[in-house]
Coordinates of C-alpha atoms in Angstrom, one line a residue:
Chain A
M979 CA 1.0 20.2 -25.2
N980 CA 4.1 21.7 -25.6
V981 CA 6.8 22.2 -22.7
Q982 CA 9.3 24.8 -23.0
I983 CA 12.1 24.8 -20.3
T984 CA 13.9 27.6 -19.4
N985 CA 16.3 28.6 -16.3
S986 CA 15.6 32.0 -14.2
E987 CA 18.3 32.8 -11.5
N988 CA 16.6 30.9 -8.8
Y989 CA 14.3 28.6 -10.6
T990 CA 13.7 26.4 -13.4
I991 CA 10.7 27.3 -15.5
I992 CA 8.5 24.7 -17.5
K993 CA 5.9 26.1 -19.7
V994 CA 3.4 24.0 -20.6
Q995 CA 1.2 24.8 -23.8
G996 CA -1.7 22.9 -24.6
R997 CA -3.8 20.0 -23.2
I998 CA -2.4 18.2 -20.0
D999 CA -5.1 14.8 -20.9
T1000 CA -4.6 11.0 -20.6
I1001 CA -2.8 10.9 -23.9
T1002 CA -0.4 14.0 -22.9
A1003 CA 0.2 13.0 -19.3
T1004 CA 2.8 10.4 -19.9
D1005 CA 4.8 12.8 -22.1
F1006 CA 4.5 15.6 -19.5
E1007 CA 5.1 13.4 -16.8
A1008 CA 8.4 12.5 -18.4
K1009 CA 9.3 16.1 -19.0
V1010 CA 9.0 17.0 -15.7
M1011 CA 10.8 14.1 -14.2
T1012 CA 13.8 14.8 -16.3
T1013 CA 13.6 18.6 -15.4
L1014 CA 13.5 17.6 -11.6
E1015 CA 16.8 15.7 -12.1
Q1016 CA 18.4 18.8 -12.5
S1017 CA 17.0 20.9 -10.8
K1018 CA 15.0 20.8 -7.2
K1019 CA 13.3 24.5 -7.5
L1020 CA 10.4 24.5 -10.2
V1021 CA 7.6 26.8 -11.7
I1022 CA 5.2 25.6 -13.9
N1023 CA 4.0 28.4 -16.2
C1024 CA 0.5 27.4 -16.9
S1025 CA -0.6 30.4 -18.9
E1026 CA -0.9 28.9 -22.1
L1027 CA -2.6 25.8 -20.4
D1028 CA -5.8 25.1 -22.2
Y1029 CA -7.1 22.3 -20.2
I1030 CA -6.0 19.8 -17.5
S1031 CA -7.6 16.2 -16.3
S1032 CA -7.2 14.2 -13.4
S1033 CA -4.2 12.7 -15.3
G1034 CA -2.6 16.0 -15.3
L1035 CA -3.8 16.7 -11.8
R1036 CA -2.2 13.3 -10.9
V1037 CA 1.1 14.4 -12.6
F1038 CA 1.5 17.8 -10.7
L1039 CA 0.8 15.9 -7.3
L1040 CA 3.6 13.2 -8.2
T1041 CA 5.6 16.4 -9.0
Q1042 CA 4.8 18.0 -5.6
K1043 CA 5.8 14.5 -4.0
K1044 CA 9.1 14.0 -5.3
I1045 CA 9.9 17.9 -4.8
N1046 CA 8.8 17.6 -1.2
A1047 CA 11.0 14.2 -0.8
A1048 CA 14.3 16.1 -2.3
G1049 CA 13.3 19.1 -0.4
G1050 CA 12.9 21.7 -3.1
T1051 CA 10.1 23.8 -4.1
L1052 CA 7.3 23.7 -6.6
K1053 CA 5.4 26.9 -7.8
L1054 CA 2.8 26.9 -10.2
C1055 CA 2.4 30.6 -11.9
C1056 CA -0.3 32.3 -14.1
L1057 CA -3.3 29.6 -14.1
Q1058 CA -6.5 31.0 -16.6
P1059 CA -9.4 31.3 -15.2
T1060 CA -11.1 28.2 -15.9
I1061 CA -7.6 26.1 -14.7
K1062 CA -7.6 27.9 -11.5
E1063 CA -11.0 27.4 -11.3
I1064 CA -10.6 23.3 -11.4
F1065 CA -7.7 24.0 -8.7
D1066 CA -10.6 25.4 -6.6
I1067 CA -13.5 23.2 -7.0
S1068 CA -11.3 20.2 -6.4
G1069 CA -9.6 21.5 -3.4
F1070 CA -6.0 21.3 -4.8
S1071 CA -5.5 24.8 -4.4
T1072 CA -4.4 24.1 -1.2
I1073 CA -1.8 21.8 -2.0
F1074 CA 0.2 23.7 -4.6
S1075 CA 1.8 26.9 -4.2
I1076 CA 0.0 29.0 -6.8
Y1077 CA 1.3 32.6 -8.0
S1078 CA -0.7 34.7 -10.1
D1079 CA 2.5 35.8 -12.5
Q1080 CA 6.2 34.5 -13.2
E1081 CA 7.6 37.1 -11.5
S1082 CA 6.0 36.6 -8.1
A1083 CA 6.6 32.9 -8.3
T1084 CA 10.5 33.2 -9.2
N1085 CA 11.0 35.4 -6.4
P1086 CA 13.4 33.6 -3.3
Chain B
M1435 CA 11.1 -23.0 12.5
E1436 CA 7.6 -24.8 12.5
I1437 CA 6.0 -21.4 13.2
I1438 CA 8.1 -19.3 10.7
F1439 CA 7.1 -21.9 7.7
S1440 CA 3.6 -22.2 8.8
L1441 CA 2.5 -18.5 9.8
L1442 CA 4.9 -16.1 8.2
P1443 CA 4.6 -16.8 4.4
V1444 CA 0.7 -15.9 4.2
L1445 CA 1.4 -12.8 6.7
I1446 CA 4.6 -11.4 4.6
F1447 CA 2.2 -11.9 1.5
L1448 CA -0.6 -10.0 2.8
I1449 CA 1.4 -7.1 3.5
C1450 CA 3.1 -7.5 -0.1
L1451 CA -0.2 -6.8 -1.0
Y1452 CA -1.4 -3.9 1.4
L1453 CA 2.1 -2.1 -0.2
L1454 CA 1.1 -2.6 -3.6
D1455 CA -2.2 -0.8 -3.2
S1456 CA -1.3 2.3 -5.2
F1457 CA -4.3 4.1 -4.3
K1458 CA -4.6 3.3 -0.7
L1459 CA -8.4 1.8 -0.7
V1460 CA -7.6 -0.5 2.2
S1461 CA -7.8 0.8 5.4
S1462 CA -5.5 -1.2 7.7
K1463 CA -8.4 -1.1 10.4
M1464 CA -10.6 -3.1 8.3
L1465 CA -7.7 -4.9 6.7
I1466 CA -6.7 -6.3 10.6
I1467 CA -10.8 -6.9 10.9
C1468 CA -10.9 -9.2 8.2
L1469 CA -7.8 -11.1 9.5
V1470 CA -9.8 -11.3 12.6
W1471 CA -12.8 -12.4 10.9
G1472 CA -10.7 -15.2 9.1
V1473 CA -9.8 -16.1 12.8
V1474 CA -13.5 -16.4 14.0
A1475 CA -14.5 -18.1 10.6
A1476 CA -12.0 -20.9 11.6
L1477 CA -13.5 -21.4 14.9
I1478 CA -16.8 -21.2 13.3
S1479 CA -15.8 -23.9 10.3
Y1480 CA -14.7 -26.1 13.2
Y1481 CA -17.8 -26.5 14.7
T1482 CA -19.9 -26.8 11.9
N1483 CA -17.1 -29.3 10.2
T1484 CA -17.5 -31.3 13.4
W1485 CA -21.5 -31.3 13.1
L1486 CA -21.7 -31.6 9.8
S1487 CA -19.4 -34.9 9.9
K1488 CA -21.5 -36.3 12.5
Q1489 CA -24.7 -35.4 10.4
F1490 CA -23.3 -36.8 7.6
S1491 CA -20.8 -39.7 8.6
L1492 CA -18.8 -39.5 5.8
D1493 CA -15.4 -40.9 5.5
Y1494 CA -12.9 -37.9 6.6
S1495 CA -11.4 -37.7 3.1
V1496 CA -14.4 -37.6 1.1
F1497 CA -15.8 -34.7 3.8
S1498 CA -12.5 -33.1 3.2
K1499 CA -12.7 -33.2 -0.2
Y1500 CA -16.7 -32.1 -0.7
V1501 CA -18.0 -30.8 2.4
A1502 CA -15.7 -28.9 4.1
P1503 CA -14.0 -26.6 1.4
L1504 CA -17.9 -25.4 0.9
N1505 CA -18.4 -24.7 4.4
E1506 CA -15.2 -22.9 4.8
E1507 CA -15.2 -21.0 1.6
F1508 CA -19.0 -19.7 2.9
V1509 CA -18.1 -18.8 6.3
K1510 CA -14.7 -16.9 5.1
A1511 CA -16.8 -15.2 2.5
V1512 CA -19.5 -14.3 5.3
F1513 CA -17.6 -11.0 6.5
I1514 CA -16.6 -10.2 2.5
I1515 CA -20.5 -10.0 1.6
Y1516 CA -21.0 -7.5 4.5
L1517 CA -18.7 -5.3 3.4
I1518 CA -19.7 -5.1 -0.5
S1519 CA -23.0 -5.2 0.7
R1520 CA -22.4 -2.1 2.4
Q1521 CA -20.3 -0.1 -0.3
K1522 CA -17.0 -0.6 1.9
I1523 CA -15.1 -2.5 -1.3
G1524 CA -15.2 -0.8 -4.7
F1525 CA -13.0 -2.2 -6.5
S1526 CA -10.8 -5.7 -7.7
V1527 CA -8.0 -4.3 -5.5
D1528 CA -9.5 -4.0 -2.4
A1529 CA -11.7 -7.2 -2.6
A1530 CA -8.3 -9.1 -3.3
I1531 CA -6.3 -7.4 -0.4
Y1532 CA -9.9 -7.5 2.3
G1533 CA -10.5 -11.1 0.3
F1534 CA -6.9 -12.7 1.2
A1535 CA -6.9 -11.1 4.7
A1536 CA -10.0 -13.1 5.4
G1537 CA -8.1 -16.4 4.3
A1538 CA -4.8 -15.8 5.8
G1539 CA -6.5 -14.9 9.1
F1540 CA -8.4 -18.5 8.5
A1541 CA -5.4 -20.1 7.7
L1542 CA -3.0 -18.9 10.8
A1543 CA -6.4 -20.0 13.3
E1544 CA -6.0 -23.4 11.5
N1545 CA -2.1 -23.8 11.1
I1546 CA -2.0 -22.7 14.7
V1547 CA -3.8 -25.8 15.9
Y1548 CA -2.1 -27.5 14.1
L1549 CA 1.2 -26.9 15.5
I1550 CA -0.3 -27.2 19.3
R1551 CA -1.7 -30.8 18.2
L1552 CA 1.2 -31.7 15.9
M1553 CA 4.0 -29.8 18.2
N1554 CA 6.5 -33.1 18.0
E1555 CA 6.3 -33.4 14.1
P1556 CA 9.3 -33.4 13.0
E1557 CA 9.0 -33.1 9.3
I1558 CA 9.6 -29.5 8.4
V1559 CA 8.4 -30.0 5.4
I1560 CA 4.8 -30.8 6.6
W1561 CA 5.1 -27.0 7.9
I1562 CA 6.2 -25.5 4.5
I1563 CA 3.5 -27.2 2.7
R1564 CA 0.9 -25.8 5.3
G1565 CA 2.2 -22.5 5.6
F1566 CA 3.2 -22.0 1.7
G1567 CA 0.5 -24.1 0.5
T1568 CA -2.7 -24.3 2.4
A1569 CA -2.5 -21.2 4.2
M1570 CA -2.0 -19.6 0.6
M1571 CA -4.7 -21.6 -1.1
H1572 CA -7.1 -20.1 1.6
G1573 CA -6.1 -16.7 1.1
G1574 CA -6.1 -17.3 -2.3
C1575 CA -9.5 -18.8 -2.7
T1576 CA -11.2 -15.7 -0.7
A1577 CA -9.3 -13.1 -2.5
I1578 CA -10.6 -14.8 -5.7
F1579 CA -14.4 -15.2 -4.2
S1580 CA -14.5 -11.4 -3.6
M1581 CA -12.8 -10.3 -6.6
L1582 CA -15.5 -12.2 -8.3
L1583 CA -18.6 -11.2 -6.4
I1584 CA -17.2 -7.2 -6.5
G1585 CA -17.1 -7.6 -10.5
G1586 CA -20.0 -9.3 -10.7
V1587 CA -21.5 -6.6 -8.7
Q1588 CA -20.1 -3.6 -10.9
R1589 CA -21.5 -5.5 -13.5
E1590 CA -25.1 -4.7 -12.0
K1591 CA -26.1 -8.0 -11.5
P1592 CA -27.8 -8.6 -7.7
L1593 CA -25.6 -9.3 -4.7
A1594 CA -27.2 -12.7 -4.9
L1595 CA -26.8 -13.6 -8.4
A1596 CA -23.3 -12.8 -7.9
F1597 CA -22.8 -14.9 -4.9
F1598 CA -23.5 -18.6 -6.3
P1599 CA -20.8 -18.6 -8.9
S1600 CA -18.3 -17.0 -6.9
L1601 CA -18.3 -19.1 -4.2
A1602 CA -18.7 -22.1 -6.5
A1603 CA -15.3 -20.6 -7.9
A1604 CA -13.8 -20.5 -4.6
Y1605 CA -15.5 -23.8 -3.7
L1606 CA -14.0 -25.8 -6.7
L1607 CA -10.8 -24.3 -6.0
H1608 CA -10.4 -25.1 -2.5
S1609 CA -11.9 -28.8 -3.1
G1610 CA -9.3 -29.5 -5.9
F1611 CA -6.4 -28.5 -3.8
N1612 CA -7.8 -31.0 -1.3
H1613 CA -7.8 -33.8 -3.8
F1614 CA -4.2 -33.5 -4.3
F1615 CA -4.4 -34.4 -7.9
L1616 CA -0.5 -33.4 -7.8
N1617 CA 1.9 -34.4 -5.9
P1618 CA 1.4 -32.0 -2.6
Y1619 CA 5.2 -30.5 -3.1
L1620 CA 4.2 -29.4 -6.7
Q1621 CA 1.1 -28.5 -5.6
T1622 CA 2.7 -25.7 -3.0
V1623 CA 5.2 -24.5 -5.4
L1624 CA 2.4 -24.0 -8.3
I1625 CA 0.3 -21.9 -5.8
F1626 CA 3.2 -20.2 -4.4
V1627 CA 4.3 -19.1 -8.4
I1628 CA 0.7 -19.0 -9.6
L1629 CA -1.0 -16.6 -7.3
P1630 CA 1.6 -13.7 -7.4
V1631 CA 1.2 -13.7 -11.0
V1632 CA -2.9 -13.8 -10.8
F1633 CA -3.0 -10.9 -8.0
T1634 CA -0.2 -8.6 -10.3
I1635 CA -2.4 -9.3 -13.1
V1636 CA -5.5 -8.1 -11.3
F1637 CA -3.9 -5.3 -9.6
Q1638 CA -2.8 -3.8 -13.0
K1639 CA -5.8 -3.9 -14.6
S1640 CA -7.9 -2.6 -11.7
N1641 CA -5.5 0.2 -11.2
S1642 CA -6.6 0.9 -15.1
V1643 CA -9.8 0.6 -14.3
L1644 CA -9.5 3.1 -11.3
Q1645 CA -7.5 5.3 -13.6
D1646 CA -9.9 5.4 -16.3
W1647 CA -12.8 5.9 -13.8
L1648 CA -11.3 8.9 -12.3
E1649 CA -10.3 10.5 -15.9
I1650 CA -13.4 10.6 -17.1
E1651 CA -15.9 11.5 -14.8
F1652 CA -13.8 13.6 -12.9
S1653 CA -13.0 16.4 -15.4
N1654 CA -17.0 16.0 -16.3
E1655 CA -18.2 16.5 -12.9
V1656 CA -15.6 19.7 -12.5
E1657 CA -17.0 21.2 -15.4
L1658 CA -20.5 20.8 -14.8
L1659 CA -20.1 22.0 -10.9
R1660 CA -18.1 25.3 -12.2
M1661 CA -20.8 25.6 -14.4
I1662 CA -23.5 25.0 -11.5
K1663 CA -21.5 27.4 -9.5
Q1664 CA -21.5 30.1 -12.4
G1665 CA -25.4 30.1 -12.2
S1666 CA -24.9 28.6 -15.8
F1667 CA -26.5 25.1 -15.4
T1668 CA -29.2 25.9 -17.1
S1669 CA -27.0 26.6 -20.7
T1670 CA -25.6 23.0 -20.3
K1671 CA -26.9 19.8 -21.5
A1672 CA -27.5 18.6 -18.1
G1673 CA -29.5 21.9 -17.4
D1674 CA -31.5 21.1 -20.5
Y1675 CA -32.4 18.0 -19.2
L1676 CA -33.4 19.1 -15.6
I1677 CA -35.9 21.9 -17.2
S1678 CA -37.3 19.1 -19.4
L1679 CA -38.3 17.3 -16.0
K1680 CA -40.5 20.2 -14.9
K1681 CA -43.4 18.3 -17.1
H1682 CA -43.2 15.5 -14.8
F1683 CA -42.3 16.9 -11.3
D1684 CA -43.5 19.7 -9.2
A1685 CA -41.2 22.7 -8.3
E1686 CA -40.2 21.2 -4.7
M1687 CA -38.9 18.5 -6.5
I1688 CA -36.9 19.7 -9.5
L1689 CA -35.2 22.2 -6.7
D1690 CA -34.3 19.2 -4.5
L1691 CA -33.1 17.5 -7.8
Y1692 CA -30.9 20.4 -8.5
C1693 CA -29.6 20.2 -4.8
Y1694 CA -29.0 16.7 -4.9
I1695 CA -27.0 17.1 -8.3
S1696 CA -25.3 20.2 -7.0
L1697 CA -24.1 18.1 -3.4
Y1698 CA -23.3 14.9 -5.5
L1699 CA -21.0 16.2 -7.8
E1700 CA -19.4 18.6 -5.0
L1701 CA -18.6 15.2 -2.9
S1702 CA -17.8 13.0 -5.6
I1703 CA -15.0 15.5 -6.9
K1704 CA -14.0 15.5 -3.3
A1705 CA -13.9 11.8 -2.8
K1706 CA -11.7 11.4 -6.2
R1707 CA -9.1 14.1 -4.9
N1708 CA -8.7 12.5 -1.7
L1709 CA -8.1 9.0 -3.9
M1710 CA -5.4 10.9 -6.0
L1711 CA -3.8 12.6 -2.7
K1712 CA -3.9 9.1 -1.4
E1713 CA -2.3 7.9 -4.1
N1714 CA 0.9 10.2 -3.8
G1715 CA 1.3 10.0 -0.2
F1716 CA -0.3 13.4 0.7
A1717 CA -2.8 13.6 4.0
V1718 CA -6.7 13.9 2.5
I1719 CA -7.9 17.1 3.2
E1720 CA -10.0 17.4 6.5
E1721 CA -13.1 19.3 6.3
P1722 CA -15.3 19.7 9.0
D1723 CA -18.9 19.9 7.2
I1724 CA -18.3 16.5 5.1
M1725 CA -20.3 14.7 7.4
E1726 CA -23.1 17.1 7.1
K1727 CA -23.1 17.2 3.9
L1728 CA -23.1 13.5 3.2
N1729 CA -25.9 13.2 5.4
E1730 CA -27.7 16.2 3.6
L1731 CA -27.5 14.2 0.2
Q1732 CA -28.4 11.2 2.1
Q1733 CA -32.0 13.1 3.1
L1734 CA -31.9 14.5 -0.6
R1735 CA -31.9 11.0 -2.0
K1736 CA -34.7 10.1 0.6
Q1737 CA -36.7 12.9 -0.5
I1738 CA -36.2 12.6 -4.0
G1739 CA -36.9 8.7 -4.0
K1740 CA -36.6 6.0 -6.6
L1741 CA -38.5 7.9 -9.2
G1742 CA -36.5 11.0 -8.7
E1743 CA -33.1 8.7 -8.7
L1744 CA -34.3 7.3 -11.9
A1745 CA -35.1 10.4 -13.3
M1746 CA -31.8 11.3 -12.4
Q1747 CA -30.1 8.8 -13.8
P1748 CA -28.7 10.4 -17.0
L1749 CA -26.9 12.7 -14.8
V1750 CA -25.8 10.9 -11.5
R1751 CA -26.1 7.1 -11.3
M1752 CA -26.0 5.8 -7.9
K1753 CA -24.6 2.5 -8.4
H1754 CA -22.2 0.4 -6.3
R1755 CA -18.9 2.5 -7.3
E1756 CA -20.7 5.7 -6.7
L1757 CA -21.6 4.5 -3.1
W1758 CA -18.4 3.2 -2.2
K1759 CA -16.7 6.3 -3.5
L1760 CA -18.8 8.8 -0.7
N1761 CA -18.2 6.1 1.8
Q1762 CA -14.6 7.0 1.2
L1763 CA -15.3 10.0 2.5
R1764 CA -16.5 9.1 5.8
N1765 CA -13.7 7.2 6.6

């Protein structure tokens, strides 16, 4: 699992590559939480996210919870069809703001 | 001051346990029912203890060391046994909290009676021992009983077989406390120090078991349901297995088994999703058709019968934790 952090005009973009599973979830959580300390407006770009397990989903939920508490915004974008299906099947699509591309996600 | 020392410690400890339940497995309504059960159990025990002491004509000291602990632990345990048998308790965390609540209710009722009887007792230390020692012992013993019982059930022991060693453990602890092998002050301090440590260890272990359980099953279930929804179930190993059952069951039964696994996966994923949402303080997603689906699953379970369930075991094991998980959707 690899994470790249960039800044756009309005949002901090976290691009996640690879797998978020039991082993990598802690590392991913630490990186997201560190980013969260600097910016309350996050976009997680999942275009290169190949796999997400429940540990990964729990990190997404934790991030959403912290951002809600801080009055910020969390958007997910570019989910691969298999990952999008996981969100749809488990019902998490209704919890998160999901965008098909990064451009629409970073619009204020 | 007597009221503060004799009643508050056990209630504060119970609230702390409730707050430490990170996955919010415990329902506040059921927690109050357990507390009330503890009060009822104290009343029942009072009458049964009186009756037993008349029957056996034992010396008070002998009675309080050997007979009363067994009677009291058994009565407190009754409601916990009911909850476990109805799959309302799934993990050690909720078992411990519900158990402690029943014990706390018992201790509250007992201490209120003592407060009324010994209203003029000037020794504040008595109330400290009753509140921090005896009351915590009552909560702790029932919590330990509950944790051992759910542990036994999860290891697929029949409830009756898991019951006796669990009750024996609670009885030995309670009887040991009543023996006062140690100085009462020291005993109280020990209980107040050891009990939080025990609960912390149990909670950490139970949370780790819960996380592993979520992790392993959730991904597999989502993947399998995804294949079913795409119409690619027959290209999976699970699909192969279901097809292989055609040799043993008629087409109607195979269809029921297919519907059963599909519906079970959907409900199981929703139950686990709700657990994750509750862990992070989100409201669970309310779905109007959830009861309908649960009833449908129950109906399918009846239709496939024990034989069908047995045949489905490699794919769906409807054991205690699975039934508990589905029960969570009813709340």
